[in-house]
Short mmCIF file of C-alpha atoms and ligand atoms in Angstrom, two decimals:
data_model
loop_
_atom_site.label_atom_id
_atom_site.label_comp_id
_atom_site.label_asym_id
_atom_site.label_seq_id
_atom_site.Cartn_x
_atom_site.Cartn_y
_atom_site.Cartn_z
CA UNK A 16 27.82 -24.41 -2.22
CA UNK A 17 25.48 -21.72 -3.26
CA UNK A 18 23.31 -21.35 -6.65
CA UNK A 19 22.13 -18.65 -8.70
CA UNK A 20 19.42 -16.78 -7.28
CA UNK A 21 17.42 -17.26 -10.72
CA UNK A 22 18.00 -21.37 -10.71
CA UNK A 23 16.84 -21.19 -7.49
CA UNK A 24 13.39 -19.88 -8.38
CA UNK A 25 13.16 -21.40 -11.00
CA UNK A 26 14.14 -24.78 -10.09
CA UNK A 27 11.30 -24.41 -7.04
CA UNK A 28 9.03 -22.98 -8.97
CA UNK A 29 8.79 -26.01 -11.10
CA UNK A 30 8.44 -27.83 -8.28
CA UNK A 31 5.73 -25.79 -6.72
CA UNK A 32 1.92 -25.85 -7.13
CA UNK A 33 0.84 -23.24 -4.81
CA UNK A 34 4.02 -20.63 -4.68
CA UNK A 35 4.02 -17.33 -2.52
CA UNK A 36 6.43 -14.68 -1.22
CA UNK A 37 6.48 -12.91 1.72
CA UNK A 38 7.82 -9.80 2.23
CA UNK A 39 8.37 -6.62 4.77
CA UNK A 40 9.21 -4.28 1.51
CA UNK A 41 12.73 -3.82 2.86
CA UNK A 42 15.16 -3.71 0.15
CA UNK A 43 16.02 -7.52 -0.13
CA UNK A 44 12.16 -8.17 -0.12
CA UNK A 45 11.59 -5.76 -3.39
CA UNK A 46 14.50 -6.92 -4.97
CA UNK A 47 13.61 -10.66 -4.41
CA UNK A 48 9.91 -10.17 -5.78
CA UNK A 49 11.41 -8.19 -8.54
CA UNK A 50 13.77 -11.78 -9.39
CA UNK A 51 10.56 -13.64 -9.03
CA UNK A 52 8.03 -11.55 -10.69
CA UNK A 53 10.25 -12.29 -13.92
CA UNK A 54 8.90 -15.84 -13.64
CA UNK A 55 5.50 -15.88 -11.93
CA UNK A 56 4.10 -12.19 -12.49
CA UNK A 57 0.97 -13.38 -10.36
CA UNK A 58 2.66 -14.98 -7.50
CA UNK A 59 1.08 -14.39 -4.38
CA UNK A 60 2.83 -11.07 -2.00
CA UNK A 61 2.30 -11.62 1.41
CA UNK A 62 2.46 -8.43 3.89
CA UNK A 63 1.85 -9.01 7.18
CA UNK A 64 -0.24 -6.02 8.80
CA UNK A 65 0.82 -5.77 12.21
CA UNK A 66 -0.76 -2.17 12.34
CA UNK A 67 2.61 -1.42 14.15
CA UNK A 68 4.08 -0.20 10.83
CA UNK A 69 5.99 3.15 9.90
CA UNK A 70 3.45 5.06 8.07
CA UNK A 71 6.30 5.10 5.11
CA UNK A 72 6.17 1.54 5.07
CA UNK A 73 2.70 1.08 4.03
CA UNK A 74 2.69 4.29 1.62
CA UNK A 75 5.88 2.70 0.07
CA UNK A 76 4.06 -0.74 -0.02
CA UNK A 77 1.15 0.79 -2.35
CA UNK A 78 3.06 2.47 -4.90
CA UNK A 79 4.86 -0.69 -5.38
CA UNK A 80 2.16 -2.48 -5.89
CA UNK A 81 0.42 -0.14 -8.10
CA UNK A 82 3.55 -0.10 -10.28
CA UNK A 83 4.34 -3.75 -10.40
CA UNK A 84 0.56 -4.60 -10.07
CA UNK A 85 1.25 -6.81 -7.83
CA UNK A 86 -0.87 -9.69 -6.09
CA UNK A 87 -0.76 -8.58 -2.92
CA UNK A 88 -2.24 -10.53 0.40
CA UNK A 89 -2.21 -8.23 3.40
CA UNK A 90 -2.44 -10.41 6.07
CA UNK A 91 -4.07 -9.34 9.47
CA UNK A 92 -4.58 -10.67 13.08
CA UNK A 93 -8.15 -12.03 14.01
CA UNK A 94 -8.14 -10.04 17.12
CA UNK A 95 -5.29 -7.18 17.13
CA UNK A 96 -4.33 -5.78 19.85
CA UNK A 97 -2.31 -1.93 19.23
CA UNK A 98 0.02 -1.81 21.96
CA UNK A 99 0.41 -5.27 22.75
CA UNK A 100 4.11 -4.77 22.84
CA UNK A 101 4.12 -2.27 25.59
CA UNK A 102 1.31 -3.81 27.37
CA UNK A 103 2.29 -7.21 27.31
CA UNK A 104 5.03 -8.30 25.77
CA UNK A 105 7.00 -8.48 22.47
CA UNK A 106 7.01 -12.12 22.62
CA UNK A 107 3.25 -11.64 22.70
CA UNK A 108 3.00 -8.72 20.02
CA UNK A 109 4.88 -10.77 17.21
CA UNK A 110 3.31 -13.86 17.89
CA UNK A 111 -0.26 -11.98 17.52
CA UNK A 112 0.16 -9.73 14.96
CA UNK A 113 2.63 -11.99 12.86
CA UNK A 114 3.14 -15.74 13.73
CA UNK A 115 0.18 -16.83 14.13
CA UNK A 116 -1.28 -14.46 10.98
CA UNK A 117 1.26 -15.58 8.99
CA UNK A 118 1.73 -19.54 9.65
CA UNK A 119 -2.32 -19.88 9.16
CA UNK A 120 -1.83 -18.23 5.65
CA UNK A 121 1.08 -20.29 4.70
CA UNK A 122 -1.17 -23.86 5.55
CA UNK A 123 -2.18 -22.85 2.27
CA UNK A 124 0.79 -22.64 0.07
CA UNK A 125 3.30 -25.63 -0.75
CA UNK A 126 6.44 -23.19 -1.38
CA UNK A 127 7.25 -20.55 0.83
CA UNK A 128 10.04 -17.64 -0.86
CA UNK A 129 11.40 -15.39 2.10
CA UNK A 130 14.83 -12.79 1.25
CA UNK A 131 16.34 -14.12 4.28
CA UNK A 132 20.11 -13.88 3.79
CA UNK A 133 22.88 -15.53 6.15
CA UNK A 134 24.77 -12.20 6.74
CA UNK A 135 21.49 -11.02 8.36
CA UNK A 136 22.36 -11.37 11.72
CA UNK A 137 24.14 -14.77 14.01
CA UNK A 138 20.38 -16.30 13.92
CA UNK A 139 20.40 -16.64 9.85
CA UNK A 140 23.96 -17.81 9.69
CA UNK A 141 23.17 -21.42 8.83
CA UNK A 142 20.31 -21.00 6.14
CA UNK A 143 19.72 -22.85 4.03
CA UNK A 144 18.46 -22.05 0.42
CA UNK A 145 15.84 -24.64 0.27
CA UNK A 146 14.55 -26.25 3.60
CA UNK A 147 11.71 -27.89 4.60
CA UNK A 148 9.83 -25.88 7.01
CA UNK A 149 7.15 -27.28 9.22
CA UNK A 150 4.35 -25.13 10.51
CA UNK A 151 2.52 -25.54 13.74
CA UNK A 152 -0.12 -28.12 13.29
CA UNK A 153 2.28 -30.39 11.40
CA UNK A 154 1.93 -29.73 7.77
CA UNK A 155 5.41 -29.07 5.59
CA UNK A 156 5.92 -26.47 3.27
CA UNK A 157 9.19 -25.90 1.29
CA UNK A 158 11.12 -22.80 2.31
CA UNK A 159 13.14 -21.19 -0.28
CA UNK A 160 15.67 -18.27 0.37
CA UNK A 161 16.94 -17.46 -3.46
CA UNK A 162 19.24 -14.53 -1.83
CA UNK A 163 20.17 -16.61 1.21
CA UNK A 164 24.42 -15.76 0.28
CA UNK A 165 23.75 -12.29 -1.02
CA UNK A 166 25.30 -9.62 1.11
CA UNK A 167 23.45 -6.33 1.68
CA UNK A 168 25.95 -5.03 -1.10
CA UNK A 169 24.52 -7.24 -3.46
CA UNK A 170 20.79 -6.68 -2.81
CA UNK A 171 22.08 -2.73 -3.49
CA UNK A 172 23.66 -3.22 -6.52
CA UNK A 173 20.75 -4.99 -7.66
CA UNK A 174 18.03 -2.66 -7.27
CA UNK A 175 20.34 0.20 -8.31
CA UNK A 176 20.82 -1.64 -11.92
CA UNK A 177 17.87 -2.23 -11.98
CA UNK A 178 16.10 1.46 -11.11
CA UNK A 179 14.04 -0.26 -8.23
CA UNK A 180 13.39 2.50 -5.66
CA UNK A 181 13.57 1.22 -2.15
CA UNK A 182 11.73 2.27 1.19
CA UNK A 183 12.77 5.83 2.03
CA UNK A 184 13.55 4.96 5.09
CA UNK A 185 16.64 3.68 4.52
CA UNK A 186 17.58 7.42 4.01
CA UNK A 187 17.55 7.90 7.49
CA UNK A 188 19.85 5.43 8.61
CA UNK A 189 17.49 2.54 9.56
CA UNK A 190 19.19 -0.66 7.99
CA UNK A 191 16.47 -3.39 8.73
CA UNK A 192 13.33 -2.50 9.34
CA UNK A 193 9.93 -3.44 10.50
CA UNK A 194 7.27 -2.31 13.15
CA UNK A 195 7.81 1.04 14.00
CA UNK A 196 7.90 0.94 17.95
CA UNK A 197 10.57 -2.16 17.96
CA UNK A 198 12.98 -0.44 14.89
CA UNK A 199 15.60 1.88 15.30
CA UNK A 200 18.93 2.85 13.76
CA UNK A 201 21.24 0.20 14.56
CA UNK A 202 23.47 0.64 17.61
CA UNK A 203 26.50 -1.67 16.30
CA UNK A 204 27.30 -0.73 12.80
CA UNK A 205 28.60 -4.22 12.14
CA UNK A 206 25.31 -5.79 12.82
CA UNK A 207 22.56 -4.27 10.18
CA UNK A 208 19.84 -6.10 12.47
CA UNK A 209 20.78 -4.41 16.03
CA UNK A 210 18.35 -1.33 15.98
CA UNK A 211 15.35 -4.43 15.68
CA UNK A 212 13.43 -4.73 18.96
CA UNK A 213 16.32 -2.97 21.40
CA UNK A 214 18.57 -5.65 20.36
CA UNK A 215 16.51 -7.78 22.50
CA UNK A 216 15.45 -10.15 20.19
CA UNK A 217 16.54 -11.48 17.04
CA UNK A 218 13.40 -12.66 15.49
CA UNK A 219 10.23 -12.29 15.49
CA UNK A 220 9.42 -15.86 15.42
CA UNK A 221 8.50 -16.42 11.88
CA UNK A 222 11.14 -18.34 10.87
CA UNK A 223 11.18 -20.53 13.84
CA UNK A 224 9.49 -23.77 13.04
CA UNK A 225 7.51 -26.05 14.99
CA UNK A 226 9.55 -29.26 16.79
S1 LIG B 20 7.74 -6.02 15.93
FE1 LIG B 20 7.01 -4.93 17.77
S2 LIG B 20 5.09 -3.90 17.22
FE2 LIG B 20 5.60 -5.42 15.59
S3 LIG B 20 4.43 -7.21 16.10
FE3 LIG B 20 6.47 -7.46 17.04
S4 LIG B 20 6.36 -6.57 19.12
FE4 LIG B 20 4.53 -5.92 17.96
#
């Protein structure tokens, strides 16, 4: 069974005392802290700087946030390493530059919203829209995926009704998108998520919890 995207916010909302989002600025991200934003103007926007990003990314990033006057977090590595990707590993690169960022910030938030949706890719397929999620270290945040049964089409439709301009990137045939050495255009046009990493990976690793 799935709810409305706006009972689901607000429902955890309620239940929140320290809410954040985190987002990439793809389009489901935007659209997602748009939904949000209509409740909790201030909520907290997490972007993980991985200082592997398209240059678009990060341009597109600010004039959101100017516009929406957002409160944005950019969240950074303690030591980053440019290139760890190449000289190491991806394994390596994500968890550096955006598990272990990332899962340090969210030890301080109780409510955790993400625009994962199941039709994402075989790895999202059993999401839930509210889960607990536990981080490494132990502690349990609540993760909540409002758009978790939206399709791509939906998240579209959305931001077109609602004049939100999305990352220009999309223009040129990327359809998920992230660091800039690991994204391409997808290879198989029936999975949106196979141009990510070489279709070597699925995920990055941030929404794998601790056992
Ligand atoms: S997506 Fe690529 S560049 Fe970005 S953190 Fe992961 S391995 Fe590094």
């Amino acid at each position: 069974m799935t709810t409305d995207p706006r009972t689901v916010i607000t429902t955890a909302l309620a239940a929140a005392e320290r809410p954040c989002i985190t987002s990439s600025f793809q389009a489901e991200c935007v659209v997602l802290t748009h939904l949000l934003r209509q409740v909790r103007p201030d909520v907290p926007v997490l972007f993980l700087d991985t200082f592997h990003h398209f240059p678009q990314t990060l341009a597109y990033r600010d004039e959101i946030s100017a516009a929406w006057g957002l409160n944005l977090i950019t969240l950074q590595a303690q030591s980053p390493s440019v290139g760890l990707w190449q000289a190491e590993s991806t394994e390596a690169c994500c968890r550096r530059h955006k598990v272990e960022p990332l899962f340090s910030a969210l030890a301080g938030y109780d409510v955790w919203f993400t625009a994962l949706r199941r039709d994402q890719s075989a790895s999202r397929a059993n999401l839930q829209e509210v889960e607990p999620f536990t981080l490494p270290g132990g502690t349990t945040i609540t993760r909540v995926a409002p758009l978790a049964a939206w399709t791509a089409r939906d998240v579209w439709a959305y931001a077109t009704q609602h004049d939100i301009p999305l990352l220009p990137l999309y223009e040129a045939g990327y359809t998920s998108i992230g660091c800039e050495p690991c994204t391409t255009v997808p290879f198989d046009p029936e999975n949106p998520r196979s141009g990510r990493w070489q279709g070597e990976k699925l995920e990055c690793g941030i929404h794998i919890q601790a056992k």
